[in-house]
PDB file of C-alpha atoms in Angstrom:
ATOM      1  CA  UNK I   1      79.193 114.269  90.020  1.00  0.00           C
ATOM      2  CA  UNK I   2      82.682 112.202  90.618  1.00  0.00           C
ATOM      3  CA  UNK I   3      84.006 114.171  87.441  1.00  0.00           C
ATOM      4  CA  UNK I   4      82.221 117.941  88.519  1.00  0.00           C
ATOM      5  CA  UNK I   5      84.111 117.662  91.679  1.00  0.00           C
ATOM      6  CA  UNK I   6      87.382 116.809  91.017  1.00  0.00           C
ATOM      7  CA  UNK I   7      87.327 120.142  88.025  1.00  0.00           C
ATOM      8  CA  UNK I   8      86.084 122.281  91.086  1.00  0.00           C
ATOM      9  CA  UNK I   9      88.468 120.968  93.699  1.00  0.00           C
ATOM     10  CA  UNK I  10      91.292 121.797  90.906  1.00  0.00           C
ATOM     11  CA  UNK I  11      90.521 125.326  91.294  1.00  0.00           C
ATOM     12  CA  UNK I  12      90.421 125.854  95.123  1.00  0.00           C
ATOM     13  CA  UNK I  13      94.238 124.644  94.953  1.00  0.00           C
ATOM     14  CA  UNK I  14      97.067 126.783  95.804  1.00  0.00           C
ATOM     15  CA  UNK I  15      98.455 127.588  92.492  1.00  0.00           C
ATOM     16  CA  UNK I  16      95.310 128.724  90.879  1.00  0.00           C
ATOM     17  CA  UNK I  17      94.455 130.690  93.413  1.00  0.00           C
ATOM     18  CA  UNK I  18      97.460 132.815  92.841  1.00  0.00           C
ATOM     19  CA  UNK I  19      96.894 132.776  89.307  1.00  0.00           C
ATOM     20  CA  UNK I  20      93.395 134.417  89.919  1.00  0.00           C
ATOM     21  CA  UNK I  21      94.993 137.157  92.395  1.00  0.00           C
ATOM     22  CA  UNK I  22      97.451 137.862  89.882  1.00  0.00           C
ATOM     23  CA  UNK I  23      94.796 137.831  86.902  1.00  0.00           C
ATOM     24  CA  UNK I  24      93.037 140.296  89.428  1.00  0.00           C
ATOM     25  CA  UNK I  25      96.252 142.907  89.245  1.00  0.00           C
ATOM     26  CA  UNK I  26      96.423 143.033  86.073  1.00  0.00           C
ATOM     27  CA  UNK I  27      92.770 143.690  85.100  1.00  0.00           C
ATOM     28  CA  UNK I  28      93.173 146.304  87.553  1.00  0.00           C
ATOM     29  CA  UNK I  29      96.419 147.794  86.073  1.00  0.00           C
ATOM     30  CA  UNK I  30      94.919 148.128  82.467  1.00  0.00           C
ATOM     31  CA  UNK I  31      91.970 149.492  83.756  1.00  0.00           C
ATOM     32  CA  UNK I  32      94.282 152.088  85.234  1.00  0.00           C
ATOM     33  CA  UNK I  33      93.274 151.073  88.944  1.00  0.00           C
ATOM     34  CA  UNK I  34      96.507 151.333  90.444  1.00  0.00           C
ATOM     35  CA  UNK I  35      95.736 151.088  93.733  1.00  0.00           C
ATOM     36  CA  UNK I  36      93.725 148.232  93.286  1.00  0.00           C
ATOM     37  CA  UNK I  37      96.548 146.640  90.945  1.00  0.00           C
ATOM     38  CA  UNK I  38      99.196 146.829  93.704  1.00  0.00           C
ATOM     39  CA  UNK I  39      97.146 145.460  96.148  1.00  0.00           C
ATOM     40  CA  UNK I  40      96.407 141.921  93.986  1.00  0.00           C
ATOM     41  CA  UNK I  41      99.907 141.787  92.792  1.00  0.00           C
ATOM     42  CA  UNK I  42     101.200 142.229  96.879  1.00  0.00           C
ATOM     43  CA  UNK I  43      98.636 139.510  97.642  1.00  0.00           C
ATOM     44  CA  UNK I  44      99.783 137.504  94.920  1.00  0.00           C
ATOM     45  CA  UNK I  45     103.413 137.604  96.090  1.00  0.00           C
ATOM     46  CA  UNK I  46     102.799 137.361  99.674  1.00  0.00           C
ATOM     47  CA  UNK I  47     100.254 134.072  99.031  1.00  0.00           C
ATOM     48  CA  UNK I  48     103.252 132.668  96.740  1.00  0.00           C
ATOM     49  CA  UNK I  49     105.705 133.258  99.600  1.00  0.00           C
ATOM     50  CA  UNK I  50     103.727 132.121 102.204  1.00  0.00           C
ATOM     51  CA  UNK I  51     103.173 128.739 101.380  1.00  0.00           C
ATOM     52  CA  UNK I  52     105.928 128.096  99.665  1.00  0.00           C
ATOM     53  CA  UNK I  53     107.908 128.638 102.763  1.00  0.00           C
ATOM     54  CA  UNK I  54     108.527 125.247 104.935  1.00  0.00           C
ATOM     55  CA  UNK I  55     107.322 126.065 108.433  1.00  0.00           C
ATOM     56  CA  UNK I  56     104.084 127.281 106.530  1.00  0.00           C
ATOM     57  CA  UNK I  57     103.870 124.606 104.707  1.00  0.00           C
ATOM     58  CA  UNK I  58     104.592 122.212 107.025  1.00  0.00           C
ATOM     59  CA  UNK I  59     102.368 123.298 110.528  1.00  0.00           C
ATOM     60  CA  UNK I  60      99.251 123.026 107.641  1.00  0.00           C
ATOM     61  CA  UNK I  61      99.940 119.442 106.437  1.00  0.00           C
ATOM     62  CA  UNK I  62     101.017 118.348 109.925  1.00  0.00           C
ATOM     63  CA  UNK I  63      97.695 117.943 111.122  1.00  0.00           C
ATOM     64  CA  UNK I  64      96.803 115.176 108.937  1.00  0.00           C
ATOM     65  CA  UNK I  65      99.869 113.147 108.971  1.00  0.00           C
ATOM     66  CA  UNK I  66     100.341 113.048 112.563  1.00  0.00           C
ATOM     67  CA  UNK I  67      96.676 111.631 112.844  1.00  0.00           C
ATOM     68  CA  UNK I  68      97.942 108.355 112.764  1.00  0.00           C
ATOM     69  CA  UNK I  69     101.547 106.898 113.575  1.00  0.00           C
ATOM     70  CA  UNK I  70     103.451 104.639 111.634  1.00  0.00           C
ATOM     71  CA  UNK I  71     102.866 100.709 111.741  1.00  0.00           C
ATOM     72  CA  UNK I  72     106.113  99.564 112.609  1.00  0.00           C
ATOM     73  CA  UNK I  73     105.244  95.952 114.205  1.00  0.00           C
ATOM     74  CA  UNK I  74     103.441  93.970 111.487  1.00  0.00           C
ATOM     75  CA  UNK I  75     100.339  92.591 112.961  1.00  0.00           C
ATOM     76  CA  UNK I  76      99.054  89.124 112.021  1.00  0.00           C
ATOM     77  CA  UNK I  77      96.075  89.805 109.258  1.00  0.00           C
ATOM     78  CA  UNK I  78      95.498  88.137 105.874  1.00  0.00           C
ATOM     79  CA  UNK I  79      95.192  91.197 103.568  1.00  0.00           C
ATOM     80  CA  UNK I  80      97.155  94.435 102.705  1.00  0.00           C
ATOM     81  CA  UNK I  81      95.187  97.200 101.271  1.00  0.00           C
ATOM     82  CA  UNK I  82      97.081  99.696  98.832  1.00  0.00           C
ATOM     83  CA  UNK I  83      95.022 102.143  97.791  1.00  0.00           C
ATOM     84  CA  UNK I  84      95.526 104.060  94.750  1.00  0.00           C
ATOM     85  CA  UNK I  85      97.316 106.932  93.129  1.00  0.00           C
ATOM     86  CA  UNK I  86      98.206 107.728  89.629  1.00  0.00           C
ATOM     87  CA  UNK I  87     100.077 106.235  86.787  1.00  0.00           C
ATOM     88  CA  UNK I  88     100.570 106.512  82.745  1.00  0.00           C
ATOM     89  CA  UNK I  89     101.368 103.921  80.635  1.00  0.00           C
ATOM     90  CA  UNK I  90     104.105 103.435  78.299  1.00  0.00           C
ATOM     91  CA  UNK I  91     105.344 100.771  77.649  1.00  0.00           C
ATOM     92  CA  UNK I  92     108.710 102.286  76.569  1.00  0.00           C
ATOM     93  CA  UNK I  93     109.679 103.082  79.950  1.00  0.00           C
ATOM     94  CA  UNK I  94     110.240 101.010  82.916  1.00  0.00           C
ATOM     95  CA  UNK I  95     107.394 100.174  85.236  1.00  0.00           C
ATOM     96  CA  UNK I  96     108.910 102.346  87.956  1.00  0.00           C
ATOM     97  CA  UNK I  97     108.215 105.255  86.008  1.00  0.00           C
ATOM     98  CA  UNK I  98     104.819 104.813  84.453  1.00  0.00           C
ATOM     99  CA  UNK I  99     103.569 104.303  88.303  1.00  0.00           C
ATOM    100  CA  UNK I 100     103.873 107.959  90.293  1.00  0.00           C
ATOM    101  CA  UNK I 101     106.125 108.148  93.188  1.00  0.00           C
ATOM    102  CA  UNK I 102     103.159 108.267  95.751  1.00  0.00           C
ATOM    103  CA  UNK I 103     102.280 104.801  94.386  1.00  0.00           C
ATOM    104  CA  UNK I 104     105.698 103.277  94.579  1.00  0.00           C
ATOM    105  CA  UNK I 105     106.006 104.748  98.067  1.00  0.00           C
ATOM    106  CA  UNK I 106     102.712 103.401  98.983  1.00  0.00           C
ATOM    107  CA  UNK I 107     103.103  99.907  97.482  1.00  0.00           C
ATOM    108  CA  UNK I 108     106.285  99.338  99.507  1.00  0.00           C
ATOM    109  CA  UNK I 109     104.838  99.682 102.309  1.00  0.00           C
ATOM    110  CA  UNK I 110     102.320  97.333 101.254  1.00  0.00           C
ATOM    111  CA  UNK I 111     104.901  94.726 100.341  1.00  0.00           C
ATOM    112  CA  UNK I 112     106.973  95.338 103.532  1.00  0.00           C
ATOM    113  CA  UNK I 113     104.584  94.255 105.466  1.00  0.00           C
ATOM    114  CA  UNK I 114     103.427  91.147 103.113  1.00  0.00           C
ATOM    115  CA  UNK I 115     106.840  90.400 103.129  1.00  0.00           C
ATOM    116  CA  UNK I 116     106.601  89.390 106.674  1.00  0.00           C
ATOM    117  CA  UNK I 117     103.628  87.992 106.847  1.00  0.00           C
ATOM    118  CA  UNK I 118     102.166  84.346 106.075  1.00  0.00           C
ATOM    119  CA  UNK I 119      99.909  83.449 103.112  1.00  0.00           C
ATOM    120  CA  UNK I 120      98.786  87.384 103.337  1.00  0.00           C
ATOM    121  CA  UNK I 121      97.222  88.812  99.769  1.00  0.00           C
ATOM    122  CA  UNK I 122      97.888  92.134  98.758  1.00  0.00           C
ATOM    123  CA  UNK I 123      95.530  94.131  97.524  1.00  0.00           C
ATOM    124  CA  UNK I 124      95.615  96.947  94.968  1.00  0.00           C
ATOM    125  CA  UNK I 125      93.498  99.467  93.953  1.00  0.00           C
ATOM    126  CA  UNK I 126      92.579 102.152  91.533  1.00  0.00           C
ATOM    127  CA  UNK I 127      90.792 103.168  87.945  1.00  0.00           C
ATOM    128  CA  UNK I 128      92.660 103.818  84.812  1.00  0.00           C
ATOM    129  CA  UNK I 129      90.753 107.486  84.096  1.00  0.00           C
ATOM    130  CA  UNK I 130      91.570 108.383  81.022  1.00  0.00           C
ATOM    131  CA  UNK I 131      94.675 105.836  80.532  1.00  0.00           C
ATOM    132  CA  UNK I 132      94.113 102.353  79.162  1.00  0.00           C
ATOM    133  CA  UNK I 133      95.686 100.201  82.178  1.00  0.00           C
ATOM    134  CA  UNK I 134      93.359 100.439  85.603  1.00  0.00           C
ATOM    135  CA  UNK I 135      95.879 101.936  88.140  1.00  0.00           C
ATOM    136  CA  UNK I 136      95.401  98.644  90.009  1.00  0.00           C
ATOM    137  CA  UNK I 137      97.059  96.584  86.991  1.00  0.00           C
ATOM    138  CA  UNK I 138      99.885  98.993  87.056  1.00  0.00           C
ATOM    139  CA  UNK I 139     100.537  98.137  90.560  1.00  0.00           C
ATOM    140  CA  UNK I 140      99.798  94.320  89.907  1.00  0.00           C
ATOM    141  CA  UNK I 141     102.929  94.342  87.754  1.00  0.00           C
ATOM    142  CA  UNK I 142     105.035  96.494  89.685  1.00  0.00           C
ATOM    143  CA  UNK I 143     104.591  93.967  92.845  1.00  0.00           C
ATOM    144  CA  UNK I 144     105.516  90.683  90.685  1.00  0.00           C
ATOM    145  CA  UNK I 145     108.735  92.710  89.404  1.00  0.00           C
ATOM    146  CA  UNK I 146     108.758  93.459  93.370  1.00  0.00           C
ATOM    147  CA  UNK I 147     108.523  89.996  94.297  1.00  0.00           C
ATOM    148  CA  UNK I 148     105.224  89.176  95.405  1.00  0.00           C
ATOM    149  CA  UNK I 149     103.768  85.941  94.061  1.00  0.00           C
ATOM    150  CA  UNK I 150     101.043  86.700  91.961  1.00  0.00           C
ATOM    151  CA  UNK I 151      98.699  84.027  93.292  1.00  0.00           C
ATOM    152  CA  UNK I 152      98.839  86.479  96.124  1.00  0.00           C
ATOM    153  CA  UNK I 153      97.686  89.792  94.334  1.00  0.00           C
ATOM    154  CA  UNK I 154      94.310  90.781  94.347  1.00  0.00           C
ATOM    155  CA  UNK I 155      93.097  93.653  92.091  1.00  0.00           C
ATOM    156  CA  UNK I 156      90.368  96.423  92.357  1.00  0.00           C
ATOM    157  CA  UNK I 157      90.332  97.910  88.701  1.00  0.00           C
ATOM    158  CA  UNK I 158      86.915  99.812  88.835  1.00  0.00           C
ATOM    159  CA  UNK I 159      87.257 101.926  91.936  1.00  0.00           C
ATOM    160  CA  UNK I 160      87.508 105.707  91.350  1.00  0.00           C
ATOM    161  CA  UNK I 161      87.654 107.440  94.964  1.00  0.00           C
ATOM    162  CA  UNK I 162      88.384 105.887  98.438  1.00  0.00           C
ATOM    163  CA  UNK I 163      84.829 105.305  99.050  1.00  0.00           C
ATOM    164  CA  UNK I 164      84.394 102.794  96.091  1.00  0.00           C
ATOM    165  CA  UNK I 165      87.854 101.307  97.692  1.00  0.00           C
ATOM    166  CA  UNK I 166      86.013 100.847 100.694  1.00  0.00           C
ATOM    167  CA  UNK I 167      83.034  99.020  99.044  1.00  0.00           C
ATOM    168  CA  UNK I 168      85.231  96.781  97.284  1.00  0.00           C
ATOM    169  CA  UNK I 169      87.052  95.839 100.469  1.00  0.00           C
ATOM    170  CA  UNK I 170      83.825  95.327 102.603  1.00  0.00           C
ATOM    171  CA  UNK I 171      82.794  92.425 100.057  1.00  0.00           C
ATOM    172  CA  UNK I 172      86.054  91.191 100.432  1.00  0.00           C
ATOM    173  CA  UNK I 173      87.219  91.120 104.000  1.00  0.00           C
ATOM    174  CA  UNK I 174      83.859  91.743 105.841  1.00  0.00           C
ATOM    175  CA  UNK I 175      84.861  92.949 109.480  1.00  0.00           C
ATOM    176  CA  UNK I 176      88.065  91.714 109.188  1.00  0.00           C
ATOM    177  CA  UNK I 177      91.201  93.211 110.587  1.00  0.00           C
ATOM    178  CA  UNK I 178      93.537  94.239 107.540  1.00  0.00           C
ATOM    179  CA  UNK I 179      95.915  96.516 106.860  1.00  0.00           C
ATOM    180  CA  UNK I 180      95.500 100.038 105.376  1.00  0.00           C
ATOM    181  CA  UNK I 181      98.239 101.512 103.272  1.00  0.00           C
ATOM    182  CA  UNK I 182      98.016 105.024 101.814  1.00  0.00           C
ATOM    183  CA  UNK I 183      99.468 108.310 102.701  1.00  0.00           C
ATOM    184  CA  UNK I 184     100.283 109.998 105.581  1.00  0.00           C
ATOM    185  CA  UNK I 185      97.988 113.268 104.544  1.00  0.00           C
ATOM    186  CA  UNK I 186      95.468 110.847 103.312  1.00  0.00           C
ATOM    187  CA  UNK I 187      95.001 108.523 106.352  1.00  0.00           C
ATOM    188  CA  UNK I 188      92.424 110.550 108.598  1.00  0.00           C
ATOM    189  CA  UNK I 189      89.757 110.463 106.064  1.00  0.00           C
ATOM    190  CA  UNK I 190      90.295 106.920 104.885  1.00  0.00           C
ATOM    191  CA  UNK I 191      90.232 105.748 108.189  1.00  0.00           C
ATOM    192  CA  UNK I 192      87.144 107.889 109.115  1.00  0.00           C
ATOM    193  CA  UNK I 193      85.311 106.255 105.416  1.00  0.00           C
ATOM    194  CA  UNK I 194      86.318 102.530 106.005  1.00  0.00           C
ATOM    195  CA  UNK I 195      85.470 102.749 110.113  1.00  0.00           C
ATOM    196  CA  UNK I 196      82.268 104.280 109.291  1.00  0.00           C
ATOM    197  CA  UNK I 197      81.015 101.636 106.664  1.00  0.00           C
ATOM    198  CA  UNK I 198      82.109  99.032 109.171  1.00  0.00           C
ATOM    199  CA  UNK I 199      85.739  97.796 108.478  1.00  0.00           C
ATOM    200  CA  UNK I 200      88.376  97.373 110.801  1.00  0.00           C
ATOM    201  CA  UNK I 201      91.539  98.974 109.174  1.00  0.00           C
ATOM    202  CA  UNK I 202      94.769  99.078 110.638  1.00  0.00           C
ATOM    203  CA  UNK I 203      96.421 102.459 109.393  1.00  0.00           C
ATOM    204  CA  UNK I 204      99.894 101.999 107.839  1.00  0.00           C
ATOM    205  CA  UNK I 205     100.753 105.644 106.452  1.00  0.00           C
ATOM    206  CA  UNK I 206     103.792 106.390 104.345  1.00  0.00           C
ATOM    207  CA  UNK I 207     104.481 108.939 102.104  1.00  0.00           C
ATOM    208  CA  UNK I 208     105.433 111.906 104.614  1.00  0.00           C
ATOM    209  CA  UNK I 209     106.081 115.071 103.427  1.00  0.00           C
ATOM    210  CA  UNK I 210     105.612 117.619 106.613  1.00  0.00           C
ATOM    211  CA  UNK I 211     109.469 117.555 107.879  1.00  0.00           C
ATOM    212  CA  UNK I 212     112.559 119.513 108.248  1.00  0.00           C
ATOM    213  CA  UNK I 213     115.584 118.699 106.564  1.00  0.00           C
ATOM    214  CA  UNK I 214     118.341 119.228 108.940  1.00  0.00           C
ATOM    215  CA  UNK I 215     120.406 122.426 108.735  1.00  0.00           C
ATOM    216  CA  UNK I 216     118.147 123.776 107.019  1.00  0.00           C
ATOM    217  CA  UNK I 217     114.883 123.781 108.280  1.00  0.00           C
ATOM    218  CA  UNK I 218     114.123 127.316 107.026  1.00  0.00           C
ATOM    219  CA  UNK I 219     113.851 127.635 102.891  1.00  0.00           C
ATOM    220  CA  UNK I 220     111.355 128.471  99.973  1.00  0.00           C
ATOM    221  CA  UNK I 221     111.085 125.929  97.247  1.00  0.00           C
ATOM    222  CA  UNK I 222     107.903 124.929  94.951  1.00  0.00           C
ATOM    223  CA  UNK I 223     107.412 121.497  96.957  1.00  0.00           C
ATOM    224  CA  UNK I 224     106.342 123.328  99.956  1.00  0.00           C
ATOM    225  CA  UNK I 225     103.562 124.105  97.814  1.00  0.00           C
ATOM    226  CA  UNK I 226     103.079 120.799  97.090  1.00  0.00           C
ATOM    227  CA  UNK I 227     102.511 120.154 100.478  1.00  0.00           C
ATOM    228  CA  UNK I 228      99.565 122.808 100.843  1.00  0.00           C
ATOM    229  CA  UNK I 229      97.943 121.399  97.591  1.00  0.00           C
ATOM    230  CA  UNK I 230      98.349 118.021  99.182  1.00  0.00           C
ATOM    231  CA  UNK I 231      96.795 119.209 102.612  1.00  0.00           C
ATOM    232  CA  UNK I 232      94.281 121.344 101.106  1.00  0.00           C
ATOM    233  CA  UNK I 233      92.643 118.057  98.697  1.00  0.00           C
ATOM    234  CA  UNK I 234      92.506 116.329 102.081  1.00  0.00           C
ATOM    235  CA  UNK I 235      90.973 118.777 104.033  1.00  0.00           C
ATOM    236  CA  UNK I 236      88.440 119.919 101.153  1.00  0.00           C
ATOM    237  CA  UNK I 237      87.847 115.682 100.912  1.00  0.00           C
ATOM    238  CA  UNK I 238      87.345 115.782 105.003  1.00  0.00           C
ATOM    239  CA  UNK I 239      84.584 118.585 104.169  1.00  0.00           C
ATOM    240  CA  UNK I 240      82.892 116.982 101.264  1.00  0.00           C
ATOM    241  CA  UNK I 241      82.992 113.768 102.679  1.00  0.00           C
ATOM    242  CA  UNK I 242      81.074 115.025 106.264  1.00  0.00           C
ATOM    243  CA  UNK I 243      78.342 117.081 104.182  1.00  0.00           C
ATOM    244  CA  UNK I 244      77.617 113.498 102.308  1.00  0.00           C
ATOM    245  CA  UNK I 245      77.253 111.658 105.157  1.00  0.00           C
ATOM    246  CA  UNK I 246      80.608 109.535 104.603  1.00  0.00           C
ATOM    247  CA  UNK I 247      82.191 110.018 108.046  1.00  0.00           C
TER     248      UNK I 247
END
C-alpha cells in the first residue's frame, strides 16, 4: 500500500499532468482531430504557464506554510525531532551533497535550536528506500561533521512516512513537549498526525519556498513549479491522511 501510493501520487503531480494534456494533442493531431489537437496543446501551454508563474505558484503553497510561524525563541524541551527527506550515497562526494537540500535545511534548524539548548538529543529520521544508508544515518553523520556530540543523536532508521515518525517518537518522548522540525509546506499535516496520536509538538518549520524576491516579484521559472508539486503532495497527503482516519 505505502509503495501503490507514492506511484499514484507521482502521477497527479504537475508535470505529468502536462505531459498527459500534451500526449492528448498529439493523439488528436494524428488522428487528424484538429480541433481537438489545438485545444490539448492550448491547455497544455496555459497549465505550463500558469503554475510556473510566481504569484500562481506562490498564493497555492501559501496556505500551508503560513499554518504555522517560525520558532524563533527556543523553548526549554529535551528532544529535537528532524524528520526526514531524501539522500543518495556516495561516498565520493561530500556529505553535504549525498543529503538533499530539504534535509540540510531541515537539520539546521534542528541543530540551531540544540545548539542552544542543555543536554537536548536530536533526533533524526528516515528509511534508506532503495539506497543502502537509512536517511536517518545520513543525517547522523552530517550533524557530528555539524557539531553535535554524538552521544546526543538519536536515530529512527525504519520509518517510511510521517506517521511511522510519529510512532517512533510516541515510544520515545510519551506526551512530552519536543520540538518538531520539517518544512514549512509540510508542517500542517505533521502537526495534525503527531497531535492526533497524542504528542505535544512544538512546530519549527523551515524550508520556505512561497516568497517574492524583491524587484522582481513577477517571473516564470521551473521552481515555481516546484512549488505546486510541493503543495500539491501536501495537500493530496492532507486528503489521504483524513480518509484513513490519521487527523
Amino acid at each position: 500500500m505505502f509503495f501503490l501510493k507514492k506511484f499514484i501520487s507521482s502521477f497527479l503531480m504537475p508535470v505529468p499532468i502536462g505531459l498527459f494534456l500534451f500526449a492528448l494533442g498529439i493523439y488528436f493531431l494524428f488522428r487528424n482531430s484538429y480541433t481537438k489537437a489545438k485545444v490539448f496543446l492550448f491547455l497544455t501551454l496555459s497549465w505550463f504557464a500558469l503554475l510556473s508563474y510566481s504569484p500562481v505558484a506562490n498564493a497555492i503553497l501559501a496556505p500551508l506554510e503560513n499554518s504555522h510561524k517560525a520558532l524563533l525563541q527556543t523553548p526549554k524541551v529535551d528532544y529535537i525531532l528532524v524528520l526526514g527527506n531524501g539522500h543518495f550515497s556516495n561516498e565520493n562526494l561530500s556529505i553535504t551533497s549525498q543529503v538533499n537540500t530539504t534535509a540540510i535545511n531541515r537539520l539546521n534548524e534542528g541543530i540551531k535550536h540544540y545548539n542552544i539548548l542543555e543536554n537536548a538529543k536530536l533526533v533524526v529520521s528516515g528509511y534508506g528506500g532503495y539506497d543502502r544508508n537509512p536517511h536517518a544515518f545520513m543525517q547522523s553523520i552530517l550533524s557530528s561533521s555539524l557539531g553535535v556530540d554524538k552521544k546526543d543523536i538519536i536515530r529512527f532508521d525504519n520509518p517510511r512516512d510521517t506517521r511511522e515518525e510519529a510512532l517512533a517518537m510516541k515510544k520515545l518522548v510519551g506526551d512530552k513537549s519536543f520540538i518538531l522540525v520539517t518544512s514549512a509546506s509540510h508542517m500542517k499535516r505533521a502537526v495534525l498526525l503527531f497531535k492526533k496520536l497524542g504528542l505535544n509538538p512544538i512546530p519549527a518549520p523551515t524550508n520556505h519556498l512561497a516568497h517574492n524576491k524583491k524587484g522582481f516579484s513577477f517571473y516564470f521559472s521551473g521552481g515555481n513549479i516546484h512549488k505546486v508539486e510541493v503543495a500539491i503532495h501536501e495537500y493530496l497527503g492532507l486528503i489521504w491522511y483524513k480518509i484513513k482516519g490519521y487527523i
